[in-house]
Short mmCIF file of C-alpha atoms and ligand atoms in Angstrom, two decimals:
data_model
loop_
_atom_site.label_atom_id
_atom_site.label_comp_id
_atom_site.label_asym_id
_atom_site.label_seq_id
_atom_site.Cartn_x
_atom_site.Cartn_y
_atom_site.Cartn_z
CA MET A 133 38.72 -8.26 34.47
CA PRO A 134 42.51 -9.45 33.55
CA PRO A 135 44.52 -6.46 32.09
CA LEU A 136 44.51 -6.46 28.37
CA GLN A 137 47.57 -8.14 26.89
CA ASN A 138 47.33 -6.71 23.39
CA ASP A 139 45.74 -3.29 22.91
CA THR A 140 47.33 -2.48 19.61
CA PHE A 141 43.83 -2.16 18.01
CA LEU A 142 42.46 0.12 20.46
CA ARG A 143 45.77 2.32 20.40
CA ALA A 144 45.45 2.56 16.35
CA LEU A 145 41.78 3.37 16.56
CA LEU A 146 42.89 6.64 18.58
CA ARG A 147 45.67 7.18 16.34
CA GLN A 148 48.51 6.37 19.46
CA PRO A 149 51.67 4.79 18.46
CA THR A 150 51.80 1.13 17.86
CA GLU A 151 54.46 -1.33 16.88
CA TYR A 152 52.72 -2.66 13.98
CA THR A 153 49.44 -2.43 12.01
CA PRO A 154 46.77 -4.31 13.97
CA ILE A 155 44.64 -6.70 12.03
CA TRP A 156 40.99 -8.30 12.38
CA MET A 157 39.05 -9.62 9.40
CA MET A 158 35.15 -8.83 8.87
CA ARG A 159 33.09 -12.18 9.39
CA GLN A 160 36.61 -13.70 10.65
CA ALA A 161 34.26 -16.33 12.50
CA GLY A 162 32.32 -17.93 9.52
CA ARG A 163 31.72 -20.79 7.01
CA TYR A 164 35.42 -20.83 5.48
CA LEU A 165 36.24 -22.26 8.87
CA PRO A 166 35.58 -26.07 9.08
CA GLU A 167 35.53 -25.62 13.05
CA TYR A 168 32.67 -22.87 12.51
CA ARG A 169 30.72 -25.35 10.14
CA ALA A 170 30.87 -28.16 12.87
CA THR A 171 29.82 -25.77 15.64
CA ARG A 172 27.01 -24.54 13.32
CA ALA A 173 25.81 -28.27 12.77
CA ARG A 174 25.57 -28.91 16.32
CA ALA A 175 23.63 -25.89 17.06
CA GLY A 176 21.09 -26.78 14.17
CA HIS A 177 21.14 -23.23 12.43
CA PHE A 178 22.82 -20.11 12.31
CA LEU A 179 20.18 -18.21 14.57
CA ALA A 180 20.28 -20.67 17.17
CA LEU A 181 24.20 -20.28 17.24
CA CYS A 182 23.62 -16.54 17.85
CA LYS A 183 21.11 -17.14 20.55
CA SER A 184 23.43 -19.53 22.58
CA PRO A 185 25.93 -17.31 24.40
CA GLU A 186 28.02 -20.57 24.78
CA LEU A 187 28.10 -21.48 21.14
CA ALA A 188 28.47 -17.87 20.11
CA THR A 189 31.75 -17.54 22.54
CA GLU A 190 32.95 -20.89 20.91
CA VAL A 191 32.81 -19.48 17.53
CA THR A 192 33.87 -16.09 18.18
CA LEU A 193 37.23 -17.58 19.59
CA GLN A 194 37.87 -19.97 16.66
CA PRO A 195 39.51 -17.70 14.31
CA LEU A 196 41.77 -16.61 17.39
CA GLU A 197 42.97 -20.03 17.77
CA ARG A 198 44.03 -20.28 14.23
CA PHE A 199 45.60 -16.51 13.55
CA PRO A 200 47.01 -13.98 15.81
CA LEU A 201 44.50 -11.37 15.02
CA ASP A 202 44.28 -8.35 17.38
CA ALA A 203 40.64 -8.39 18.14
CA ALA A 204 37.98 -10.51 18.53
CA ILE A 205 34.33 -9.42 17.21
CA LEU A 206 31.19 -10.73 18.86
CA PHE A 207 29.36 -13.47 16.88
CA SER A 208 26.10 -12.37 16.25
CA ASP A 209 24.05 -10.52 13.44
CA ILE A 210 22.78 -7.13 12.81
CA LEU A 211 19.34 -8.43 12.13
CA THR A 212 18.91 -9.35 15.69
CA ILE A 213 17.21 -5.73 16.44
CA PRO A 214 14.31 -6.09 13.56
CA ASP A 215 13.87 -9.54 15.07
CA ALA A 216 13.66 -8.27 18.70
CA MET A 217 11.03 -5.67 17.08
CA GLY A 218 8.94 -8.59 16.02
CA LEU A 219 9.44 -8.83 12.43
CA GLY A 220 10.12 -12.88 12.61
CA LEU A 221 13.95 -13.52 11.38
CA TYR A 222 14.59 -16.42 9.42
CA PHE A 223 17.43 -17.72 7.20
CA ALA A 224 16.09 -19.84 4.19
CA GLU A 225 18.97 -22.20 3.37
CA GLY A 226 20.92 -20.67 0.53
CA GLU A 227 18.90 -17.66 0.42
CA GLY A 228 19.99 -15.03 3.09
CA PRO A 229 18.21 -13.51 5.73
CA LYS A 230 14.26 -13.03 5.44
CA PHE A 231 11.34 -11.42 7.44
CA GLU A 232 8.08 -13.05 8.01
CA ARG A 233 6.59 -9.75 8.84
CA PRO A 234 8.32 -6.96 6.58
CA VAL A 235 7.01 -3.19 7.38
CA ARG A 236 6.00 -1.64 4.31
CA ASP A 237 3.05 0.32 4.86
CA GLU A 238 1.92 3.26 7.39
CA LYS A 239 0.13 0.95 9.72
CA ALA A 240 3.32 -1.55 9.87
CA ILE A 241 5.58 1.48 10.38
CA LEU A 242 3.75 3.34 13.01
CA ALA A 243 3.33 0.43 15.09
CA LEU A 244 7.14 -0.24 15.55
CA SER A 245 8.23 0.51 18.98
CA LYS A 246 11.92 0.33 20.81
CA PRO A 247 12.20 -3.17 22.34
CA ASP A 248 13.60 -3.39 25.88
CA VAL A 249 17.33 -4.37 24.74
CA GLY A 250 18.13 -5.88 28.18
CA THR A 251 15.25 -8.27 27.92
CA GLU A 252 14.48 -8.86 24.14
CA LEU A 253 18.28 -8.93 23.37
CA ALA A 254 19.58 -10.44 26.70
CA TYR A 255 21.13 -13.18 24.74
CA VAL A 256 23.68 -10.86 22.92
CA MET A 257 24.75 -9.31 26.29
CA ASP A 258 25.34 -12.58 27.91
CA ALA A 259 27.62 -13.60 24.81
CA VAL A 260 29.48 -10.23 25.20
CA SER A 261 30.28 -11.24 28.88
CA SER A 262 30.83 -14.84 28.00
CA ILE A 263 33.30 -13.74 25.51
CA ARG A 264 34.88 -11.41 27.76
CA ARG A 265 35.40 -14.03 30.36
CA ALA A 266 36.72 -16.51 27.72
CA LEU A 267 39.31 -14.15 26.12
CA GLN A 268 40.98 -13.48 29.61
CA GLY A 269 42.47 -10.21 28.13
CA ARG A 270 44.04 -11.33 25.16
CA VAL A 271 42.57 -9.09 22.76
CA PRO A 272 40.12 -6.28 22.65
CA LEU A 273 36.13 -7.35 21.94
CA ILE A 274 34.43 -5.58 19.19
CA GLY A 275 30.65 -5.14 19.73
CA PHE A 276 28.58 -3.89 16.59
CA SER A 277 25.28 -2.84 15.14
CA GLY A 278 23.83 -2.37 11.72
CA SER A 279 23.10 1.14 10.98
CA PRO A 280 19.60 2.34 10.89
CA TRP A 281 19.46 2.81 7.16
CA THR A 282 20.98 -0.76 6.63
CA LEU A 283 18.53 -2.34 9.12
CA ALA A 284 15.69 -0.42 7.14
CA CYS A 285 16.58 -2.06 3.93
CA TYR A 286 16.15 -5.47 5.26
CA MET A 287 13.12 -4.44 7.30
CA VAL A 288 11.37 -2.89 4.34
CA GLU A 289 12.54 -5.37 1.61
CA GLY A 290 11.90 -8.44 3.85
CA GLY A 291 15.52 -9.74 3.10
CA GLY A 292 18.21 -8.82 0.64
CA SER A 293 17.63 -6.82 -2.48
CA ASP A 294 19.20 -5.96 -5.69
CA ASP A 295 18.01 -2.39 -6.31
CA PHE A 296 16.30 -1.49 -2.99
CA ARG A 297 13.25 -0.49 -5.00
CA ARG A 298 10.77 -0.81 -2.02
CA VAL A 299 12.84 0.86 0.74
CA LYS A 300 13.98 3.83 -1.79
CA THR A 301 10.51 4.36 -2.81
CA LEU A 302 9.12 4.62 0.77
CA ALA A 303 11.85 7.19 1.41
CA TYR A 304 11.19 9.34 -1.56
CA ASP A 305 7.18 9.03 -1.28
CA ARG A 306 6.87 9.21 2.54
CA PRO A 307 9.96 10.60 3.93
CA ASP A 308 7.82 11.19 7.34
CA LEU A 309 7.32 7.61 7.51
CA MET A 310 10.67 6.80 6.84
CA HIS A 311 11.86 9.22 9.17
CA HIS A 312 9.60 7.28 11.97
CA LEU A 313 11.22 3.84 11.11
CA LEU A 314 14.64 5.41 11.17
CA SER A 315 13.93 7.24 14.45
CA VAL A 316 12.74 4.29 16.26
CA THR A 317 15.64 1.98 15.00
CA ALA A 318 18.21 4.87 15.81
CA ASP A 319 17.09 4.81 19.40
CA THR A 320 17.17 0.94 19.74
CA VAL A 321 20.70 0.91 18.09
CA THR A 322 21.86 3.38 20.69
CA ASP A 323 20.52 1.28 23.56
CA TYR A 324 21.85 -1.93 22.07
CA LEU A 325 25.36 -0.80 21.67
CA ASN A 326 25.33 0.90 25.00
CA ALA A 327 24.26 -2.56 26.54
CA GLN A 328 27.23 -4.36 24.67
CA ILE A 329 29.54 -1.54 26.09
CA ALA A 330 28.24 -2.17 29.64
CA ALA A 331 28.48 -5.80 29.10
CA GLY A 332 32.04 -5.56 28.02
CA ALA A 333 32.38 -4.52 24.13
CA GLN A 334 35.81 -2.44 24.26
CA ALA A 335 34.99 -0.85 20.58
CA VAL A 336 31.77 -0.63 18.47
CA GLN A 337 31.38 -0.69 14.68
CA ILE A 338 28.31 0.64 12.93
CA PHE A 339 27.75 -1.56 9.64
CA ASP A 340 26.25 0.62 7.12
CA THR A 341 26.33 -1.99 4.41
CA TRP A 342 23.80 -0.36 2.11
CA GLY A 343 24.52 3.51 2.71
CA GLY A 344 26.41 3.54 -0.52
CA ALA A 345 23.29 2.57 -2.42
CA LEU A 346 21.95 5.89 -1.54
CA GLY A 347 22.39 9.24 -3.75
CA HIS A 348 24.71 12.09 -2.19
CA ALA A 349 22.06 14.04 -0.52
CA ALA A 350 19.87 10.88 0.46
CA TYR A 351 22.90 9.44 2.24
CA ARG A 352 23.13 12.43 4.57
CA GLU A 353 19.20 12.44 5.13
CA PHE A 354 18.53 8.90 5.66
CA SER A 355 21.84 7.22 6.72
CA LEU A 356 24.43 9.63 8.22
CA SER A 357 22.32 11.75 10.28
CA TYR A 358 21.11 8.80 12.34
CA MET A 359 24.54 7.46 12.81
CA GLN A 360 25.66 10.75 14.10
CA ARG A 361 22.68 10.76 16.48
CA ILE A 362 23.50 7.15 17.66
CA ILE A 363 27.38 8.23 18.14
CA SER A 364 26.07 11.34 20.29
CA GLY A 365 24.18 9.22 22.73
CA LEU A 366 26.87 6.39 23.20
CA THR A 367 28.91 5.68 26.29
CA ARG A 368 32.64 6.68 25.07
CA GLU A 369 34.32 5.57 28.42
CA ALA A 370 34.39 2.06 29.92
CA GLU A 371 36.72 0.33 32.14
CA GLY A 372 38.79 3.58 32.57
CA ARG A 373 39.25 3.50 28.57
CA HIS A 374 37.93 5.46 25.60
CA VAL A 375 35.39 3.21 23.69
CA PRO A 376 36.42 3.91 19.98
CA VAL A 377 33.34 3.91 17.46
CA ILE A 378 33.98 2.70 13.84
CA VAL A 379 31.72 3.70 11.34
CA PHE A 380 31.83 1.46 7.76
CA THR A 381 29.74 2.60 4.84
CA LYS A 382 30.34 0.24 2.04
CA ASN A 383 31.00 2.30 -0.94
CA GLY A 384 31.03 5.50 1.05
CA GLY A 385 34.67 6.28 0.09
CA GLN A 386 33.38 9.72 -1.58
CA TRP A 387 31.92 10.76 1.61
CA ILE A 388 34.38 10.32 4.08
CA GLU A 389 34.96 14.13 5.28
CA ASP A 390 31.29 14.10 6.20
CA ILE A 391 31.73 10.84 7.90
CA ALA A 392 34.73 12.02 9.91
CA ALA A 393 32.92 14.75 11.14
CA ILE A 394 30.00 13.00 13.04
CA GLY A 395 32.26 12.15 16.13
CA CYS A 396 33.57 8.47 15.09
CA ASP A 397 37.00 7.68 15.89
CA ALA A 398 37.60 5.58 12.61
CA ILE A 399 36.29 5.18 9.46
CA GLY A 400 35.80 1.61 7.73
CA LEU A 401 36.74 1.57 3.95
CA ASP A 402 36.07 -1.01 1.16
CA TRP A 403 38.44 -1.60 -1.47
CA THR A 404 37.57 1.19 -3.90
CA THR A 405 39.16 3.70 -1.88
CA ASP A 406 42.56 4.82 -2.05
CA LEU A 407 44.12 4.81 1.70
CA ALA A 408 46.64 7.56 0.44
CA VAL A 409 43.74 9.65 -0.46
CA ALA A 410 41.50 8.86 2.30
CA LYS A 411 44.18 9.88 4.74
CA GLN A 412 44.97 13.27 3.11
CA LYS A 413 41.12 14.05 3.19
CA VAL A 414 40.55 13.13 6.91
CA GLY A 415 44.01 14.39 8.22
CA ASP A 416 44.32 13.62 11.87
CA LYS A 417 40.67 13.67 12.63
CA VAL A 418 40.11 9.93 12.73
CA ALA A 419 41.83 6.56 12.11
CA LEU A 420 41.28 4.46 8.91
CA GLN A 421 40.38 0.61 8.65
CA GLY A 422 40.62 -1.42 5.67
CA ASN A 423 40.74 -2.13 2.75
CA PHE A 424 41.80 -5.47 1.37
CA ASP A 425 39.59 -7.02 -1.49
CA PRO A 426 38.19 -9.90 0.31
CA VAL A 427 37.98 -11.86 -3.18
CA ALA A 428 41.90 -11.49 -3.35
CA LEU A 429 41.84 -13.95 -0.73
CA HIS A 430 41.34 -16.57 -3.13
CA ALA A 431 44.90 -15.64 -4.92
CA GLN A 432 47.93 -17.18 -3.81
CA PRO A 433 49.77 -16.57 -0.65
CA ALA A 434 52.62 -14.50 -2.77
CA ALA A 435 49.96 -12.29 -4.51
CA ILE A 436 48.15 -11.62 -1.04
CA GLU A 437 51.57 -10.37 0.24
CA ARG A 438 52.01 -8.22 -2.55
CA GLU A 439 48.61 -6.54 -2.11
CA VAL A 440 49.26 -6.10 1.79
CA ALA A 441 52.51 -4.39 1.09
CA ARG A 442 50.62 -2.25 -1.45
CA ILE A 443 48.03 -1.35 0.96
CA LEU A 444 50.57 -0.65 3.77
CA ALA A 445 52.54 1.54 1.25
CA SER A 446 49.14 3.51 0.67
CA TYR A 447 48.55 4.34 4.05
CA GLY A 448 52.52 5.07 4.53
CA GLN A 449 54.23 5.88 7.39
CA GLY A 450 52.77 6.67 10.69
CA HIS A 451 49.82 5.20 13.08
CA GLY A 452 46.10 5.30 12.89
CA HIS A 453 45.73 2.42 10.38
CA VAL A 454 43.78 -0.88 11.19
CA PHE A 455 44.14 -3.33 8.64
CA ASN A 456 41.04 -5.30 7.65
CA LEU A 457 39.10 -6.64 4.53
CA GLY A 458 36.94 -4.26 2.62
CA HIS A 459 34.02 -6.47 3.45
CA GLY A 460 33.36 -9.82 4.93
CA ILE A 461 35.44 -13.09 4.14
CA GLY A 462 33.71 -15.26 1.77
CA GLN A 463 33.00 -19.10 2.49
CA THR A 464 35.19 -20.48 -0.35
CA VAL A 465 38.39 -18.74 0.91
CA PRO A 466 41.20 -21.33 2.07
CA PRO A 467 42.03 -20.76 5.84
CA GLU A 468 45.67 -20.78 5.01
CA HIS A 469 45.06 -17.60 3.00
CA ALA A 470 43.76 -15.76 5.81
CA ALA A 471 46.77 -16.84 7.58
CA ALA A 472 49.11 -15.49 4.83
CA LEU A 473 47.44 -12.19 5.19
CA VAL A 474 47.78 -12.12 8.89
CA GLU A 475 51.12 -13.03 9.09
CA ALA A 476 52.07 -10.55 5.81
CA VAL A 477 50.33 -7.51 7.61
CA HIS A 478 52.37 -8.13 10.97
CA ARG A 479 55.59 -8.64 9.31
CA LEU A 480 55.61 -5.90 6.67
CA SER A 481 53.96 -3.09 8.54
CA ARG A 482 56.80 -2.96 11.44
CA PRO A 483 58.80 -0.44 9.36
CA TYR A 484 55.98 1.81 8.82
CA HIS A 485 55.90 2.39 12.70
CA ALA A 486 59.47 2.71 13.56
CA VAL A 487 60.01 6.47 14.45
O1 CP3 B 544 32.40 -10.61 11.61
C1 CP3 B 544 32.01 -11.29 12.33
O2 CP3 B 544 32.95 -12.44 12.71
C2 CP3 B 544 30.98 -11.22 13.43
C3 CP3 B 544 29.74 -11.69 12.97
C4 CP3 B 544 28.80 -11.20 12.12
C5 CP3 B 544 27.99 -11.68 11.10
N1 CP3 B 544 27.21 -11.27 10.56
C6 CP3 B 544 27.72 -13.30 11.27
C7 CP3 B 544 27.16 -13.97 10.07
C8 CP3 B 544 28.50 -9.51 11.63
C9 CP3 B 544 29.36 -8.55 12.19
C10 CP3 B 544 27.69 -9.78 10.83
C11 CP3 B 544 26.98 -8.42 10.10
C12 CP3 B 544 26.14 -8.35 9.11
N2 CP3 B 544 24.96 -9.34 8.95
C13 CP3 B 544 25.99 -7.63 8.38
C14 CP3 B 544 26.97 -6.23 8.00
C15 CP3 B 544 28.18 -6.61 7.47
C16 CP3 B 544 28.29 -7.16 6.05
O3 CP3 B 544 28.58 -8.32 5.64
O4 CP3 B 544 27.68 -6.19 4.98
C17 CP3 B 544 24.75 -7.99 7.19
C18 CP3 B 544 24.44 -7.16 6.00
C19 CP3 B 544 24.19 -9.01 7.83
C20 CP3 B 544 22.91 -9.78 7.20
C21 CP3 B 544 23.31 -11.01 6.81
N3 CP3 B 544 23.62 -11.99 7.87
C22 CP3 B 544 23.41 -11.74 5.58
C23 CP3 B 544 23.26 -10.75 4.41
C24 CP3 B 544 23.55 -13.22 6.04
C25 CP3 B 544 23.80 -13.92 4.63
C26 CP3 B 544 25.16 -13.98 4.02
C27 CP3 B 544 25.69 -15.13 3.85
O5 CP3 B 544 26.91 -15.17 4.02
O6 CP3 B 544 25.15 -16.44 4.24
C28 CP3 B 544 23.81 -13.31 7.32
C29 CP3 B 544 24.19 -14.43 7.63
C30 CP3 B 544 25.30 -14.52 8.49
N4 CP3 B 544 25.77 -13.54 9.43
C31 CP3 B 544 26.49 -15.54 8.29
C32 CP3 B 544 27.62 -15.11 9.35
C33 CP3 B 544 28.70 -16.20 9.95
C34 CP3 B 544 26.36 -16.84 7.67
C35 CP3 B 544 25.55 -17.60 8.29
C36 CP3 B 544 25.65 -19.12 8.27
O7 CP3 B 544 26.40 -19.62 8.93
O8 CP3 B 544 25.17 -19.65 7.32
#
């Protein structure tokens, strides 16, 4: 493998000195880019794109051709795991993800078993190695998975949900079944992330998109504890480097001291948390990633720049900040606005790293 030309992102995750604040964007390869829509049309549909290592490589690199981003993220989806467990993932046009066979009763939950990720999800590992080859050491590659709780939300609800009525009812009525589901899923996520690391992922992010829908105690019981178990089973050293782990619990801003204690290297934050407060709470325990409101990318470049300046100032002097959006970039964002964001972060962050 060629040496990394830009390891700013990996150094920031380990709170080591960097010359500027690195940036990548959640969902940086996506429908806001016309070239993504063209490749998706060639693939036929989104899942075909995920399952073709060649096309997944192509779309992973598209945002890097446009913007000088400091990391690439594997093009895939968190729902590949329940798909490999046999739930039958499909995307109904304009409706988001759905499962043909959601798991809602005792029989279905007890029948779940850990898939062999090396065979059932080989297409993901093939995409990881193909992307690493195509990157030629330009920037690091991020691998990812959903958290067990977030995957359980889709597995039980059968798709997206406004109130998570089914999955929460199950957790309260039958914690034994919920723990079984989460336990099988956590073991699968551990294997899955380790396989991505073996295939060439240089950092990994756990997307706990729906952890923040849980109450204080339920979050610890049903989400945080399983992420801790995953992290304790991960390969932390590859190619002579530490492999950083980022935990992103959307709406988890009040729980960051607890998240910082589960062995991760960095915490992803949405825009509802003040970085200054977060930094004070976690001290030098973990790096912080975030937290530009993705909807603000619809505003004009001058407004985007003001918001970037405000976020950089809230983190303040020093290392350990990875700039990102607080959630995925929307399909209606003009690509030039994303370009303005990346440019502003690189330019305005330099003074914060001067010693
Ligand atoms: O960040 C990246 O560029 C990597 C690719 C990536 C996708 N999904 C591609 C995608 C990543 C990291 C994900 C994670 C993911 N998937 C999450 C966690 C992060 C988050 O956004 O909260 C979740 C909850 C999912 C499940 C999922 N997949 C949903 C709810 C949807 C529909 C949303 C939508 O925008 O339509 C998807 C589809 C999906 N995953 C798309 C992309 C680019 C859009 C598919 C398309 O091309 O139509």
